[in-house]
Short mmCIF file of C-alpha atoms and ligand atoms in Angstrom, two decimals:
data_model
loop_
_atom_site.label_atom_id
_atom_site.label_comp_id
_atom_site.label_asym_id
_atom_site.label_seq_id
_atom_site.Cartn_x
_atom_site.Cartn_y
_atom_site.Cartn_z
CA UNK A 1 -61.21 46.03 40.92
CA UNK A 2 -57.49 45.68 41.20
CA UNK A 3 -57.32 43.43 38.13
CA UNK A 4 -59.43 46.03 36.16
CA UNK A 5 -56.83 48.69 37.15
CA UNK A 6 -54.00 46.37 36.10
CA UNK A 7 -55.68 45.65 32.72
CA UNK A 8 -56.22 49.37 32.25
CA UNK A 9 -52.49 50.05 33.03
CA UNK A 10 -51.38 47.33 30.55
CA UNK A 11 -53.67 48.85 27.90
CA UNK A 12 -52.24 52.38 28.47
CA UNK A 13 -48.65 51.00 28.32
CA UNK A 14 -49.44 49.15 25.07
CA UNK A 15 -50.97 52.31 23.58
CA UNK A 16 -47.93 54.41 24.44
CA UNK A 17 -45.53 51.84 22.98
CA UNK A 18 -47.54 51.73 19.73
CA UNK A 19 -47.45 55.59 19.46
CA UNK A 20 -43.71 55.57 20.09
CA UNK A 21 -43.15 52.97 17.33
CA UNK A 22 -45.31 54.87 14.85
CA UNK A 23 -43.59 58.14 15.74
CA UNK A 24 -40.07 56.96 14.93
CA UNK A 25 -39.29 56.59 11.20
CA UNK A 26 -36.10 56.10 9.39
CA UNK A 27 -35.30 56.49 5.78
CA UNK A 28 -34.56 53.52 3.64
CA UNK A 29 -31.25 53.96 1.95
CA UNK A 30 -31.63 52.78 -1.69
CA UNK A 31 -28.46 54.49 -2.91
CA UNK A 32 -25.06 53.50 -1.66
CA UNK A 33 -23.79 57.10 -1.81
CA UNK A 34 -26.77 58.37 0.26
CA UNK A 35 -26.51 59.01 3.95
CA UNK A 36 -29.32 57.84 6.14
CA UNK A 37 -30.79 60.18 8.66
CA UNK A 38 -32.95 58.67 11.36
CA UNK A 39 -35.29 61.09 13.05
CA UNK A 40 -38.50 61.44 14.96
CA UNK A 41 -41.44 62.20 12.79
CA UNK A 42 -43.90 64.40 14.70
CA UNK A 43 -46.88 63.73 12.48
CA UNK A 44 -49.26 65.82 14.55
CA UNK A 45 -47.60 69.10 13.63
CA UNK A 46 -47.00 68.49 9.95
CA UNK A 47 -49.12 70.99 7.99
CA UNK A 48 -51.95 69.47 5.93
CA UNK A 49 -50.61 70.43 2.48
CA UNK A 50 -47.35 68.54 3.06
CA UNK A 51 -47.18 64.99 1.72
CA UNK A 52 -46.73 63.18 5.04
CA UNK A 53 -45.45 59.95 3.49
CA UNK A 54 -42.96 61.66 1.23
CA UNK A 55 -39.18 61.77 1.39
CA UNK A 56 -37.19 64.73 0.18
CA UNK A 57 -33.73 63.97 -1.18
CA UNK A 58 -31.20 66.77 -0.62
CA UNK A 59 -28.41 66.70 -3.19
CA UNK A 60 -25.60 68.90 -1.76
CA UNK A 61 -23.07 70.54 -4.08
CA UNK A 62 -21.45 73.21 -1.80
CA UNK A 63 -21.44 76.95 -2.09
CA UNK A 64 -21.78 79.56 0.61
CA UNK A 65 -24.61 77.61 2.31
CA UNK A 66 -21.78 75.12 3.12
CA UNK A 67 -19.23 77.90 3.70
CA UNK A 68 -17.23 78.45 6.89
CA UNK A 69 -14.86 81.20 7.92
CA UNK A 70 -14.09 83.63 10.72
CA UNK A 71 -16.91 83.59 13.25
CA UNK A 72 -19.46 86.31 12.60
CA UNK A 73 -17.93 87.59 9.28
CA UNK A 74 -19.78 87.61 5.94
CA UNK A 75 -16.66 87.64 3.73
CA UNK A 76 -13.37 85.83 3.42
CA UNK A 77 -14.83 82.38 3.99
CA UNK A 78 -14.40 79.02 2.18
CA UNK A 79 -17.45 77.94 0.23
CA UNK A 80 -18.09 74.17 0.35
CA UNK A 81 -16.56 73.50 3.75
CA UNK A 82 -19.43 71.85 5.63
CA UNK A 83 -21.03 68.57 4.80
CA UNK A 84 -24.78 68.38 4.24
CA UNK A 85 -25.11 66.43 7.54
CA UNK A 86 -23.49 69.35 9.39
CA UNK A 87 -25.76 71.89 7.62
CA UNK A 88 -28.88 69.96 8.43
CA UNK A 89 -28.07 70.05 12.12
CA UNK A 90 -28.42 73.84 12.00
CA UNK A 91 -32.01 73.60 10.62
CA UNK A 92 -34.33 72.88 13.55
CA UNK A 93 -37.67 71.35 12.55
CA UNK A 94 -36.61 70.25 9.05
CA UNK A 95 -37.56 66.71 9.94
CA UNK A 96 -41.10 67.84 10.74
CA UNK A 97 -41.62 68.68 7.08
CA UNK A 98 -40.41 65.49 5.40
CA UNK A 99 -38.25 62.44 5.76
CA UNK A 100 -34.81 63.65 4.70
CA UNK A 101 -32.36 61.69 2.69
CA UNK A 102 -29.04 63.30 1.67
CA UNK A 103 -26.47 62.81 -1.06
CA UNK A 104 -23.23 64.79 -1.07
CA UNK A 105 -22.68 65.13 -4.83
CA UNK A 106 -19.70 67.43 -4.42
CA UNK A 107 -18.67 70.24 -2.12
CA UNK A 108 -17.34 73.12 -4.18
CA UNK A 109 -17.67 76.78 -5.03
CA UNK A 110 -20.40 76.93 -7.67
CA UNK A 111 -18.00 78.69 -10.07
CA UNK A 112 -16.31 75.26 -10.34
CA UNK A 113 -19.53 73.47 -11.35
CA UNK A 114 -19.05 71.66 -14.71
CA UNK A 115 -21.47 70.20 -17.21
CA UNK A 116 -20.39 66.70 -16.07
CA UNK A 117 -21.71 67.57 -12.56
CA UNK A 118 -24.93 68.85 -14.18
CA UNK A 119 -25.39 65.61 -16.08
CA UNK A 120 -24.66 63.58 -12.96
CA UNK A 121 -27.25 65.53 -10.96
CA UNK A 122 -29.85 65.11 -13.71
CA UNK A 123 -29.26 61.34 -13.94
CA UNK A 124 -29.50 60.98 -10.17
CA UNK A 125 -32.80 62.86 -10.07
CA UNK A 126 -34.17 60.93 -13.04
CA UNK A 127 -33.27 57.63 -11.42
CA UNK A 128 -34.51 58.52 -7.88
CA UNK A 129 -37.72 60.12 -9.08
CA UNK A 130 -38.93 56.63 -10.09
CA UNK A 131 -39.15 55.79 -6.36
CA UNK A 132 -42.69 56.53 -5.36
CA UNK A 133 -41.70 57.24 -1.74
CA UNK A 134 -39.71 60.25 -2.88
CA UNK A 135 -41.83 63.39 -3.19
CA UNK A 136 -39.21 65.92 -4.18
CA UNK A 137 -35.63 67.07 -4.44
CA UNK A 138 -33.62 69.94 -2.96
CA UNK A 139 -30.24 70.88 -4.38
CA UNK A 140 -27.99 72.99 -2.15
CA UNK A 141 -25.81 75.09 -4.46
CA UNK A 142 -23.67 78.27 -4.59
CA UNK A 143 -25.58 81.30 -5.73
CA UNK A 144 -23.07 82.35 -8.44
CA UNK A 145 -24.17 79.78 -10.98
CA UNK A 146 -27.39 78.60 -9.34
CA UNK A 147 -29.54 80.02 -12.14
CA UNK A 148 -27.50 78.03 -14.74
CA UNK A 149 -27.83 74.67 -12.90
CA UNK A 150 -31.55 75.41 -12.38
CA UNK A 151 -32.17 76.17 -16.05
CA UNK A 152 -30.12 73.16 -17.26
CA UNK A 153 -32.09 70.84 -14.98
CA UNK A 154 -35.35 72.51 -16.03
CA UNK A 155 -34.53 71.41 -19.59
CA UNK A 156 -33.44 67.81 -18.84
CA UNK A 157 -34.91 66.25 -15.71
CA UNK A 158 -37.68 63.82 -16.60
CA UNK A 159 -40.01 64.10 -13.65
CA UNK A 160 -42.88 66.39 -12.58
CA UNK A 161 -41.85 66.03 -8.91
CA UNK A 162 -40.52 69.22 -7.39
CA UNK A 163 -36.80 69.97 -7.90
CA UNK A 164 -35.80 72.95 -5.80
CA UNK A 165 -32.42 74.76 -5.67
CA UNK A 166 -31.40 76.84 -2.73
CA UNK A 167 -28.27 78.37 -1.21
CA UNK A 168 -27.12 81.26 0.94
CA UNK A 169 -25.45 84.61 0.66
CA UNK A 170 -23.86 84.36 4.12
CA UNK A 171 -21.64 81.41 5.25
CA UNK A 172 -22.89 79.18 8.05
CA UNK A 173 -20.44 80.92 10.44
CA UNK A 174 -21.72 84.46 9.79
CA UNK A 175 -24.11 86.39 12.04
CA UNK A 176 -27.68 85.83 10.80
CA UNK A 177 -26.65 83.13 8.30
CA UNK A 178 -29.40 82.81 5.75
CA UNK A 179 -28.66 79.19 4.71
CA UNK A 180 -30.70 77.34 7.42
CA UNK A 181 -33.87 79.35 6.68
CA UNK A 182 -33.50 78.93 2.93
CA UNK A 183 -32.95 75.17 3.29
CA UNK A 184 -36.00 74.83 5.56
CA UNK A 185 -38.13 76.67 3.02
CA UNK A 186 -36.73 74.73 0.09
CA UNK A 187 -37.74 71.48 1.86
CA UNK A 188 -41.24 72.91 2.48
CA UNK A 189 -41.54 73.70 -1.26
CA UNK A 190 -40.06 70.34 -2.39
CA UNK A 191 -42.49 68.40 -0.19
CA UNK A 192 -45.56 70.38 -1.12
CA UNK A 193 -47.95 68.79 -3.61
CA UNK A 194 -48.58 72.30 -4.87
CA UNK A 195 -45.08 72.32 -6.37
CA UNK A 196 -45.72 69.39 -8.72
CA UNK A 197 -45.36 70.21 -12.43
CA UNK A 198 -43.91 73.67 -11.86
CA UNK A 199 -40.57 72.82 -13.48
CA UNK A 200 -37.33 73.36 -11.58
CA UNK A 201 -37.56 76.03 -8.88
CA UNK A 202 -35.28 78.23 -6.84
CA UNK A 203 -36.25 79.12 -3.29
CA UNK A 204 -34.52 82.06 -1.68
CA UNK A 205 -35.39 84.48 1.13
CA UNK A 206 -39.11 83.57 1.26
CA UNK A 207 -39.62 83.61 -2.54
CA UNK A 208 -40.14 80.90 -5.09
CA UNK A 209 -38.70 81.46 -8.61
CA UNK A 210 -39.02 79.57 -11.81
CA UNK A 211 -35.71 78.30 -13.27
CA UNK A 212 -36.23 80.11 -16.57
CA UNK A 213 -36.46 83.55 -15.10
CA UNK A 214 -34.37 83.39 -11.94
CA UNK A 215 -31.11 85.33 -11.73
CA UNK A 216 -28.54 86.46 -9.29
CA UNK A 217 -28.97 90.20 -9.12
CA UNK A 218 -26.85 91.39 -6.20
CA UNK A 219 -23.26 90.53 -5.25
CA UNK A 220 -23.69 90.53 -1.49
CA UNK A 221 -27.25 91.19 -0.30
CA UNK A 222 -29.33 88.34 1.20
CA UNK A 223 -31.99 89.24 -1.36
CA UNK A 224 -29.50 88.48 -4.12
CA UNK A 225 -31.80 86.21 -6.07
CA UNK A 226 -34.67 87.64 -8.08
CA UNK A 227 -36.53 87.22 -11.38
CA UNK A 228 -36.55 90.71 -12.78
CA UNK A 229 -39.56 91.73 -14.82
CA UNK A 230 -41.30 88.32 -14.48
CA UNK A 231 -41.07 88.24 -10.70
CA UNK A 232 -41.34 85.35 -8.28
CA UNK A 233 -44.07 82.77 -8.73
CA UNK A 234 -44.84 82.22 -5.07
CA UNK A 235 -43.93 82.77 -1.45
CA UNK A 236 -43.32 80.73 1.71
CA UNK A 237 -44.52 81.81 5.13
CA UNK A 238 -43.69 79.47 8.04
CA UNK A 239 -44.42 76.06 6.46
CA UNK A 240 -47.04 77.39 4.11
CA UNK A 241 -46.27 77.37 0.35
CA UNK A 242 -48.34 79.78 -1.73
CA UNK A 243 -48.22 80.02 -5.50
CA UNK A 244 -49.48 82.93 -7.54
CA UNK A 245 -48.18 82.00 -10.98
CA UNK A 246 -47.59 78.87 -13.15
CA UNK A 247 -44.55 78.76 -15.45
CA UNK A 248 -45.83 78.26 -19.03
CA UNK A 249 -42.67 77.73 -21.05
CA UNK A 250 -41.95 74.04 -21.75
CA UNK A 251 -39.84 72.25 -19.15
CA UNK A 252 -38.83 68.83 -17.69
CA UNK A 253 -41.12 66.09 -19.12
CA UNK A 254 -42.13 68.28 -22.11
CA UNK A 255 -38.63 69.00 -23.53
CA UNK A 256 -36.77 67.26 -26.36
CA UNK A 257 -33.51 67.13 -24.30
CA UNK A 258 -32.41 63.87 -22.71
CA UNK A 259 -28.95 63.51 -21.12
CA UNK A 260 -29.11 59.81 -20.25
CA UNK A 261 -26.55 58.86 -22.90
CA UNK A 262 -24.04 61.76 -22.42
CA UNK A 263 -21.62 62.61 -19.68
CA UNK A 264 -20.85 66.21 -20.57
CA UNK A 265 -22.17 68.94 -22.93
CA UNK A 266 -20.79 70.57 -26.09
CA UNK A 267 -18.67 73.65 -25.67
CA UNK A 268 -20.34 76.98 -26.16
CA UNK A 269 -18.43 80.17 -25.17
CA UNK A 270 -19.89 83.64 -24.44
CA UNK A 271 -18.29 86.77 -25.86
CA UNK A 272 -19.14 90.02 -24.05
CA UNK A 273 -19.26 93.16 -26.21
CA UNK A 274 -18.12 96.56 -24.95
CA UNK A 275 -16.62 99.71 -26.55
CA UNK A 276 -13.43 98.76 -28.43
CA UNK A 277 -14.00 94.98 -27.94
CA UNK A 278 -11.51 93.13 -30.17
CA UNK A 279 -13.39 91.09 -32.79
CA UNK A 280 -10.41 88.71 -33.00
CA UNK A 281 -11.69 87.24 -29.79
CA UNK A 282 -14.72 86.03 -31.82
CA UNK A 283 -12.43 84.22 -34.30
CA UNK A 284 -10.45 82.71 -31.45
CA UNK A 285 -13.63 81.56 -29.61
CA UNK A 286 -15.19 80.16 -32.80
CA UNK A 287 -12.08 78.06 -33.43
CA UNK A 288 -12.31 76.59 -29.94
CA UNK A 289 -16.02 75.98 -29.46
CA UNK A 290 -19.05 74.36 -31.02
CA UNK A 291 -21.21 77.50 -30.77
CA UNK A 292 -21.11 81.03 -29.55
CA UNK A 293 -23.36 83.38 -27.60
CA UNK A 294 -22.78 87.14 -27.88
CA UNK A 295 -23.69 89.30 -24.88
CA UNK A 296 -24.40 92.34 -27.02
CA UNK A 297 -25.16 95.90 -25.94
CA UNK A 298 -28.77 97.00 -25.73
CA UNK A 299 -31.02 94.75 -27.82
CA UNK A 300 -28.07 92.49 -28.82
CA UNK A 301 -26.04 95.06 -30.79
CA UNK A 302 -22.34 95.50 -31.42
CA UNK A 303 -19.74 97.26 -33.58
CA UNK A 304 -19.27 97.10 -37.35
CA UNK A 305 -16.14 95.02 -36.85
CA UNK A 306 -18.11 92.49 -34.76
CA UNK A 307 -20.76 92.37 -37.52
CA UNK A 308 -18.14 91.65 -40.21
CA UNK A 309 -16.46 88.96 -38.19
CA UNK A 310 -19.68 87.30 -37.08
CA UNK A 311 -20.82 87.19 -40.74
CA UNK A 312 -17.72 85.15 -41.58
CA UNK A 313 -18.23 82.48 -38.81
CA UNK A 314 -19.64 79.09 -39.64
CA UNK A 315 -20.83 77.85 -36.18
CA UNK A 316 -24.24 78.40 -34.51
CA UNK A 317 -24.35 81.87 -32.96
CA UNK A 318 -27.01 83.17 -30.57
CA UNK A 319 -27.46 86.85 -29.75
CA UNK A 320 -28.29 87.79 -26.18
CA UNK A 321 -27.74 91.03 -24.30
CA UNK A 322 -25.53 92.29 -21.49
CA UNK A 323 -28.66 94.15 -20.29
CA UNK A 324 -30.55 92.49 -17.43
CA UNK A 325 -34.09 92.80 -18.78
CA UNK A 326 -35.87 92.65 -22.09
CA UNK A 327 -36.36 90.64 -25.23
CA UNK A 328 -34.38 90.36 -28.46
CA UNK A 329 -36.56 89.51 -31.44
CA UNK A 330 -35.37 87.66 -34.53
CA UNK A 331 -36.06 90.64 -36.82
CA UNK A 332 -33.67 92.83 -34.82
CA UNK A 333 -30.48 90.69 -35.10
CA UNK A 334 -27.68 92.45 -36.97
CA UNK A 335 -26.26 89.33 -38.64
CA UNK A 336 -28.24 87.06 -40.97
CA UNK A 337 -26.51 83.92 -39.66
CA UNK A 338 -27.52 84.45 -36.00
CA UNK A 339 -30.45 83.56 -33.77
CA UNK A 340 -32.08 85.84 -31.17
CA UNK A 341 -31.99 84.53 -27.54
CA UNK A 342 -35.48 85.88 -26.81
CA UNK A 343 -35.18 87.11 -23.20
CA UNK A 344 -32.67 84.50 -22.05
CA UNK A 345 -29.51 85.81 -20.41
CA UNK A 346 -26.26 84.96 -22.18
CA UNK A 347 -25.47 82.23 -19.62
CA UNK A 348 -28.91 80.58 -20.07
CA UNK A 349 -28.78 81.02 -23.89
CA UNK A 350 -25.44 79.18 -23.80
CA UNK A 351 -27.11 76.21 -21.96
CA UNK A 352 -29.90 76.00 -24.50
CA UNK A 353 -27.41 76.20 -27.40
CA UNK A 354 -25.28 73.48 -25.79
CA UNK A 355 -28.34 71.21 -25.49
CA UNK A 356 -29.39 71.98 -29.07
CA UNK A 357 -25.92 71.08 -30.33
CA UNK A 358 -26.02 67.90 -28.23
CA UNK A 359 -29.24 67.00 -30.12
CA UNK A 360 -27.65 68.02 -33.42
CA UNK A 361 -30.45 70.58 -33.96
CA UNK A 362 -28.21 73.35 -35.28
CA UNK A 363 -29.86 74.81 -38.37
CA UNK A 364 -30.95 78.38 -38.07
CA UNK A 365 -34.63 77.51 -38.37
CA UNK A 366 -34.40 74.80 -35.76
CA UNK A 367 -32.57 77.07 -33.38
CA UNK A 368 -35.24 79.81 -33.93
CA UNK A 369 -37.85 77.23 -32.97
CA UNK A 370 -35.90 76.10 -29.89
CA UNK A 371 -35.28 79.64 -28.64
CA UNK A 372 -38.99 80.53 -28.93
CA UNK A 373 -40.09 77.25 -27.25
CA UNK A 374 -37.88 77.17 -24.15
N1 LIG B 1 -19.10 81.85 -4.57
C1 LIG B 1 -20.19 81.25 -3.90
C2 LIG B 1 -20.74 80.10 -4.81
O1 LIG B 1 -21.39 80.37 -5.74
C3 LIG B 1 -21.26 82.28 -3.67
C4 LIG B 1 -22.46 81.78 -3.00
O2 LIG B 1 -22.73 80.62 -2.79
O3 LIG B 1 -23.26 82.65 -2.62
O4 LIG B 1 -20.44 78.99 -4.55
#
């Protein structure tokens, strides 16, 4: 009887040791600049839609989500102060959702993002996405230019795996900092199989937005990210990711833009039109850039002096609007040598024009095709 009890005890001990071994996982570090995070994987409470075997790579770039300042205050902080390892420590349960691997790409205010950082991000994602253990990517980013980075990546990453940008409106040291919740939700979206083939996404305050339509629409509110008339494409509640829409404009694997052989993008400047704007600015900008975008009034309109000057210019010119919503059609542009931006904001039209110039597709007809395709 005693030996049966002993055998039973040994069996139970063996079982517990096996469970403990299975329950502890660590991430294999394939990239020298990546930081390894070892954590306990509580498989039993991972929701069914999440890819349990997947790893989510967080590429950190800075912004308010990494901001620190006077305790409790929302303003007067320094963006890009905390490392991604420090930020992750403030997100309880993130390791339940996926294995996390982090890469600190930079730690800056997003107003200092450059096209060389964009290209670096795209190349890293393209390279890492070949690893079948990686199920998705999260990019932590300042909100000021998040929509631009998202749209650029939407045009150039060559993967259908989820690529999700997120950030925060309040620094990590503020009361009710929104960064930890946004990062948690971004990891949920990046690790969900439902997010495959949706193009690059932005996750913010419970909503999922497509890169093409997302915009910053408030200077200080935690609901600062929206998508105007097109709206969000899905929501997140707890760990559950729910989609209502599918982006239909071409993106990622379907585009003609490949940045593997470049390190930066051509220079396109944006000129903002208002009453009494000096059209000499157009001449100056044209002399110092490869293409121009005009943020016109209304449906891309401007003064007679702007029209005369634009007619003289010999570089590709795209007409967008300073208005937040609405489309500009090719038959409404005021100058024959210009291309309508469709409903792209000036900053997104500038990205598409930069990529077109990179590809040397600069004739008016080619640009009309590109601006109706993407
Ligand atoms: N200036 C900050 C940035 O874009 C704002 C933010 O992250 O919300 O980096």
